[in-house]
């Protein structure tokens, strides 16, 4: 089965004349249509707001697009907070969902008015001592056990480091209220990359029931329920994509049933989607630069795990299209590799593809989320550029590629590399 790139071979050949491979390219049209569909799917809820999970794609140009649609930012570190703040996301536009949070990050989040989503009961006291308890506060829930949908196990919250237990939430809300908090939210992230329309409604039921119990037992004013991330994308061509309209409507049904019965009518629904917002709208474009015929057939790319870590880290599947050979038979079996001195640096293993020739453009699908962002610098490899394919077909450089100078910049406090020759 095939997956269709969002850019044609002809167009891409033009683009690589201007921007050498490897680079990540993003599809502005796809991004905009998808965020509109999300907002429509939840338009039944007056306070609905998507806080884009910045870690999935921390590019300021991408964040500015989401800002146009009323989205906020979900941050979990100092630099993510700084990025959001400098782009004009203010106060309630920023959700700070972090864990094992350092003091300076609580202090900065509070200073810029971000909504703090506490990961742990013991953080109440930490926050109180550092800056006091803010008016609006959120707590992250972990129900423990296994998270199942229709008898199939989706994930294992009992083994996850995040969140309060139910008992801690009840006690925590009471303490927070006594210390001056007025508006409360709860949050949970129980399964990742779910490719089923049932994830959000199932999670919503758990969170709404918990929220009703919390309100009854603690008398707090519940302002929002944060369904967080976890809506997945079809990385393989066989998978059926989620239908956000079906998901939004199913959450509405649960909302009316549980909050309706409890007389809670103005609780806002928040989301912190990352993968769903960007995953399909990014691709890693690279060139086949080497071949190798030993115990297996190899194709070596000018990209490596530094540009896209998911296959090496999780054995994740990323579909590959050999540009210009979209309809050629997949009758060759390849390992498609990068150049790191690590044998897990493989974008595909035993993948059936058309015959690849040196110089072919290799399009690696679905890298828009947790792609560039996970990059690192092993083997001294440099991070790539990011390009935005505009709706009018033009391209915009939205991050330049790293240079050796960037790589060595952290030695600028001394002169040990003063004789480095950057002209090569
Ligand atoms: C990673 C993360 C998200 C986004 O998850 P996706 O699977 O990309 O949607 C949202 N919220 C928190 C707290 C996260 O850690």
XYZ file of C-alpha atoms and ligand atoms in Angstrom:
439
model
C 0.000 0.000 0.000
C 1.110 3.548 -0.656
C 1.149 6.847 1.130
C 1.086 10.002 -0.931
C 3.693 12.711 -0.257
C 2.244 16.210 0.160
C 4.771 17.534 -2.354
C 5.361 16.290 -5.912
C 8.678 15.001 -7.236
C 8.870 17.918 -9.662
C 8.332 20.480 -6.917
C 10.785 18.760 -4.594
C 13.479 18.729 -7.303
C 13.038 22.503 -7.513
C 13.208 22.887 -3.741
C 16.425 20.882 -3.318
C 18.155 23.195 -5.791
C 17.649 25.959 -3.242
C 17.914 23.975 -0.004
C 20.309 21.037 0.053
C 19.123 17.786 1.649
C 18.547 16.687 4.312
C 15.741 18.887 5.605
C 12.328 18.616 7.171
C 9.546 20.121 5.092
C 6.137 21.076 6.503
C 2.807 21.385 4.719
C 1.157 24.650 5.754
C -2.135 23.814 4.042
C -2.434 20.484 5.866
C -1.569 22.084 9.220
C -4.215 24.792 8.798
C -6.985 22.462 7.633
C -6.337 20.095 10.523
C -6.350 22.742 13.274
C -9.587 24.142 11.835
C -11.137 20.671 11.894
C -10.074 20.239 15.544
C -11.588 23.564 16.583
C -14.824 22.715 14.742
C -15.018 19.255 16.303
C -14.996 20.834 19.779
C -16.932 23.997 18.941
C -19.834 22.670 21.068
C -17.685 23.511 24.108
C -17.468 27.238 24.690
C -14.133 27.277 26.470
C -12.397 24.766 24.208
C -8.708 25.417 23.654
C -5.884 23.409 22.123
C -2.518 23.981 23.801
C -0.102 22.743 21.149
C 2.514 20.469 22.735
C 5.580 22.539 21.937
C 7.968 19.629 22.403
C 6.500 17.966 19.294
C 7.737 20.765 17.054
C 9.319 23.751 18.821
C 9.581 25.979 15.747
C 8.418 29.583 16.284
C 6.988 29.852 12.757
C 4.827 26.779 13.370
C 3.680 28.116 16.760
C 2.650 31.387 15.061
C 0.360 29.457 12.706
C -1.386 27.766 15.632
C -1.668 31.107 17.407
C -3.858 32.392 14.554
C -6.415 29.711 15.427
C -6.607 30.607 19.106
C -4.327 27.812 20.228
C -2.101 28.134 23.248
C 1.161 26.359 24.042
C 1.751 23.364 26.273
C 5.271 23.744 27.661
C 7.357 21.535 29.909
C 10.702 23.306 30.221
C 12.276 26.720 30.680
C 13.175 27.165 27.003
C 9.716 26.082 25.834
C 8.191 28.654 28.187
C 10.607 31.314 26.933
C 9.738 30.477 23.325
C 5.981 30.700 23.916
C 6.278 33.898 25.930
C 8.449 35.649 23.350
C 5.909 34.880 20.616
C 3.198 36.686 22.540
C 1.462 33.720 24.113
C 0.402 35.182 27.407
C -0.971 34.051 30.718
C -3.782 31.647 30.045
C -2.372 30.849 26.600
C 0.380 28.836 28.255
C -0.055 25.521 30.039
C 2.942 24.310 31.990
C 2.688 20.514 32.174
C 6.056 19.393 33.450
C 7.395 16.784 35.860
C 10.367 16.644 38.234
C 10.145 20.397 37.770
C 13.168 22.519 38.756
C 12.599 25.568 41.001
C 13.556 28.124 38.361
C 10.966 26.723 35.951
C 8.126 27.027 38.488
C 9.282 30.580 39.211
C 9.435 31.562 35.537
C 6.104 29.875 34.671
C 4.478 31.779 37.522
C 6.108 35.036 36.467
C 4.689 34.854 32.945
C 1.276 33.804 34.272
C 1.253 30.311 32.759
C -1.302 27.871 34.142
C 0.682 25.402 36.202
C -0.340 21.768 35.915
C 1.195 20.046 38.948
C 2.556 16.560 38.371
C 2.785 15.527 42.004
C 1.271 16.029 45.434
C 4.629 17.070 46.921
C 4.891 19.869 44.344
C 2.083 21.743 46.125
C 4.384 22.576 48.992
C 7.309 23.274 46.671
C 5.251 25.731 44.618
C 3.757 27.333 47.721
C 7.209 27.987 49.177
C 8.619 29.289 45.892
C 5.888 31.626 44.685
C 2.665 30.887 46.556
C -0.380 29.131 45.154
C -1.846 30.884 42.094
C -5.570 31.527 41.577
C -5.811 28.974 38.794
C -4.171 25.600 39.292
C -4.307 22.217 37.619
C -3.319 18.738 38.788
C -2.374 15.715 36.756
C -4.228 12.464 37.463
C -2.854 8.936 37.218
C -5.536 6.310 37.902
C -2.949 3.484 37.996
C -3.608 0.011 36.655
C -3.979 -0.657 32.959
C -5.751 1.638 30.555
C -8.061 -0.419 28.382
C -10.505 0.339 25.612
C -13.053 -2.375 24.774
C -10.911 -5.025 26.481
C -7.699 -4.179 24.662
C -4.797 -2.822 26.690
C -3.769 0.609 25.410
C -1.114 1.530 27.950
C 0.084 1.020 31.513
C -0.514 4.129 33.683
C 0.360 2.080 36.796
C 3.915 2.007 35.502
C 4.073 5.670 34.427
C 5.963 8.284 36.420
C 3.299 10.955 35.980
C 0.441 12.263 38.057
C -1.375 12.149 41.418
C -3.381 9.175 42.694
C -7.101 9.791 43.234
C -6.639 10.098 47.022
C -3.811 12.591 46.523
C -6.018 14.636 44.191
C -8.781 14.908 46.788
C -6.362 15.882 49.534
C -4.397 18.126 47.164
C -7.453 20.073 45.995
C -8.426 20.716 49.626
C -4.964 22.035 50.456
C -4.771 24.154 47.293
C -8.187 25.630 48.040
C -7.196 26.463 51.605
C -4.112 28.210 50.255
C -6.154 30.453 47.988
C -6.619 28.622 44.679
C -9.994 29.536 43.139
C -10.186 27.796 39.780
C -9.212 24.181 39.255
C -8.363 21.935 36.368
C -7.520 18.274 36.006
C -5.383 16.598 33.404
C -4.408 13.072 32.371
C -2.374 11.503 29.600
C -2.990 7.762 29.675
C -2.003 6.412 26.257
C 0.215 7.630 23.456
C -0.288 7.573 19.671
C -3.727 5.988 19.867
C -5.190 5.240 16.457
C -8.776 4.751 17.584
C -11.611 7.242 17.872
C -12.380 5.791 21.314
C -9.310 7.076 23.204
C -10.491 10.593 24.040
C -14.075 9.601 24.925
C -12.809 6.796 27.191
C -10.286 9.101 28.869
C -12.944 11.833 29.116
C -15.286 9.482 30.970
C -12.578 8.694 33.548
C -11.637 12.347 33.953
C -15.219 13.673 34.074
C -16.237 11.111 36.705
C -13.144 11.912 38.741
C -13.842 15.635 38.355
C -17.424 15.257 39.614
C -16.184 13.315 42.631
C -13.548 15.976 43.324
C -16.098 18.775 43.155
C -18.439 16.880 45.495
C -15.717 16.045 48.019
C -13.770 19.315 47.992
C -16.256 21.974 46.856
C -13.800 23.516 44.404
C -14.781 25.392 41.273
C -13.833 23.253 38.295
C -12.722 25.398 35.381
C -11.351 22.887 32.884
C -10.595 19.303 32.046
C -7.404 18.843 30.040
C -7.510 15.749 27.836
C -3.838 16.316 26.986
C -2.181 14.558 24.028
C -2.304 11.018 22.785
C -4.434 11.162 19.651
C -2.265 9.338 17.154
C -1.706 9.256 13.430
C -1.506 6.383 10.950
C 2.219 5.890 10.388
C 1.590 2.796 8.266
C -0.446 2.955 5.060
C -2.833 0.260 6.332
C -3.940 2.182 9.434
C -7.227 4.067 9.387
C -6.767 7.707 10.496
C -8.695 9.065 13.479
C -11.753 11.134 12.643
C -11.590 14.218 14.828
C -15.284 15.038 14.240
C -16.303 11.620 15.551
C -13.944 12.081 18.537
C -15.239 15.580 19.351
C -18.830 14.435 19.168
C -18.217 11.361 21.328
C -16.589 13.560 23.993
C -19.681 15.825 23.830
C -21.955 12.841 24.541
C -19.889 11.859 27.607
C -19.780 15.507 28.734
C -23.553 15.903 28.557
C -24.113 12.598 30.307
C -21.710 13.047 33.229
C -21.419 16.818 33.678
C -25.081 17.279 32.729
C -26.184 14.963 35.536
C -23.902 16.810 37.969
C -25.102 20.243 36.891
C -21.672 21.308 35.638
C -22.318 23.167 32.395
C -19.414 25.495 31.863
C -16.350 23.326 32.269
C -13.907 24.046 29.449
C -12.260 21.235 27.516
C -8.569 21.679 26.821
C -6.293 19.518 24.702
C -2.500 19.369 24.428
C -2.124 17.599 21.126
C 1.264 17.389 19.479
C 1.493 14.413 17.167
C -2.020 14.861 15.802
C -1.384 18.541 15.012
C 1.871 18.118 13.123
C 2.853 14.472 12.514
C 1.416 13.948 9.017
C 2.322 17.465 7.884
C 6.075 17.002 7.997
C 8.525 14.874 6.018
C 12.269 14.320 6.142
C 13.731 14.731 2.682
C 17.115 13.177 2.056
C 19.264 11.876 -0.796
C 20.495 8.334 -1.380
C 24.259 8.849 -1.405
C 25.730 5.338 -0.976
C 24.869 1.721 -1.655
C 26.298 -1.427 -0.129
C 25.925 -5.088 -1.045
C 27.065 -7.432 1.708
C 24.968 -9.816 3.784
C 22.110 -7.463 3.065
C 21.339 -4.707 0.603
C 21.900 -1.240 2.049
C 21.122 2.269 0.938
C 22.965 5.049 2.797
C 21.304 8.455 3.136
C 22.621 11.915 3.850
C 20.197 11.979 6.818
C 20.665 9.919 9.972
C 19.029 9.263 13.346
C 20.152 12.728 14.441
C 17.491 14.087 12.071
C 14.845 11.519 13.005
C 15.355 9.397 16.072
C 12.038 7.550 16.305
C 13.057 4.447 14.299
C 16.287 4.048 16.309
C 14.641 4.844 19.643
C 11.348 2.963 19.424
C 11.714 0.841 16.305
C 9.019 3.170 14.965
C 7.754 2.688 11.425
C 8.075 5.615 9.037
C 6.814 5.095 5.527
C 9.283 5.821 2.719
C 8.571 7.027 -0.791
C 11.319 7.011 -3.413
C 10.486 10.209 -5.262
C 9.867 9.797 -8.966
C 9.250 6.081 -8.444
C 5.902 6.458 -6.676
C 4.249 3.860 -8.871
C 7.197 1.569 -9.512
C 6.915 -1.973 -8.125
C 8.378 -2.470 -4.626
C 10.556 -5.403 -5.648
C 13.816 -4.633 -3.809
C 14.468 -5.301 -0.133
C 16.639 -2.705 1.611
C 17.930 -1.528 4.942
C 17.856 2.261 4.590
C 20.499 3.715 6.880
C 22.142 6.877 8.126
C 25.850 7.303 8.739
C 26.080 7.126 12.540
C 28.439 4.602 14.096
C 25.439 2.887 15.649
C 23.765 -0.091 14.045
C 20.318 1.140 15.094
C 20.738 4.097 12.730
C 18.296 2.627 10.222
C 15.198 4.369 8.874
C 13.892 1.051 7.557
C 14.864 -2.594 7.909
C 14.019 -5.208 5.266
C 11.738 -2.701 3.571
C 10.356 -3.541 0.130
C 10.947 -0.495 -2.088
C 11.467 0.295 -5.748
C 15.065 -0.043 -6.978
C 16.941 2.932 -5.485
C 19.624 4.718 -7.492
C 22.266 7.034 -6.068
C 20.883 10.567 -6.163
C 17.254 9.521 -5.671
C 15.313 11.704 -3.261
C 14.074 9.659 -0.310
C 10.923 11.049 1.311
C 10.387 9.834 4.875
C 6.770 10.416 5.882
C 5.135 11.725 9.046
C 8.072 13.484 10.684
C 6.196 16.662 11.631
C 5.935 15.750 15.323
C 8.707 14.389 17.540
C 10.931 14.381 14.431
C 13.363 17.285 14.182
C 12.526 18.020 17.810
C 14.145 14.848 19.160
C 17.341 15.573 17.298
C 20.713 15.331 18.951
C 24.326 15.728 17.922
C 25.868 12.288 18.248
C 28.965 11.728 16.102
C 29.098 15.500 15.774
C 26.309 15.342 13.200
C 24.469 18.587 12.658
C 20.753 19.274 12.741
C 19.034 20.015 9.454
C 17.085 22.973 8.166
C 13.283 23.177 8.353
C 11.309 24.428 5.365
C 7.677 25.510 5.221
C 5.797 24.698 2.024
C 3.368 27.597 1.875
C -0.204 27.305 0.685
C 0.705 29.188 -2.516
C 3.412 26.636 -3.337
C 6.330 28.872 -2.349
C 8.844 27.783 0.274
C 10.111 29.559 3.345
C 13.177 28.696 5.384
C 11.889 28.480 8.956
C 15.103 27.216 10.557
C 18.551 27.176 9.002
C 20.706 24.089 9.225
C 23.241 23.914 12.037
C 26.814 24.723 11.142
C 30.052 23.485 12.723
C 30.239 26.881 14.408
C 26.930 26.188 16.202
C 28.249 22.801 17.230
C 31.394 24.242 18.799
C 29.685 27.330 20.238
C 29.648 25.989 23.794
C 33.434 26.350 23.935
C 33.208 30.084 23.381
C 33.960 30.687 27.079
C 37.601 29.839 26.407
C 40.081 29.878 23.557
C 40.944 26.192 23.238
C 39.369 26.056 19.753
C 40.559 29.482 18.667
C 42.456 27.999 15.715
C 39.434 26.120 14.347
C 39.185 26.535 10.581
C 35.536 26.922 9.615
C 36.237 27.259 5.896
C 35.920 23.746 4.564
C 4.075 14.736 24.982
C 2.961 15.417 25.662
C 1.850 15.879 24.935
C 1.683 15.645 23.464
O 1.560 14.303 23.154
P 1.208 13.818 21.675
O 1.224 12.341 21.780
O 2.247 14.366 20.779
O -0.138 14.347 21.344
C 0.875 16.551 25.633
N 0.955 16.783 26.966
C 2.014 16.363 27.690
C 2.052 16.666 29.141
C 3.039 15.659 27.077
O 4.069 15.228 27.798
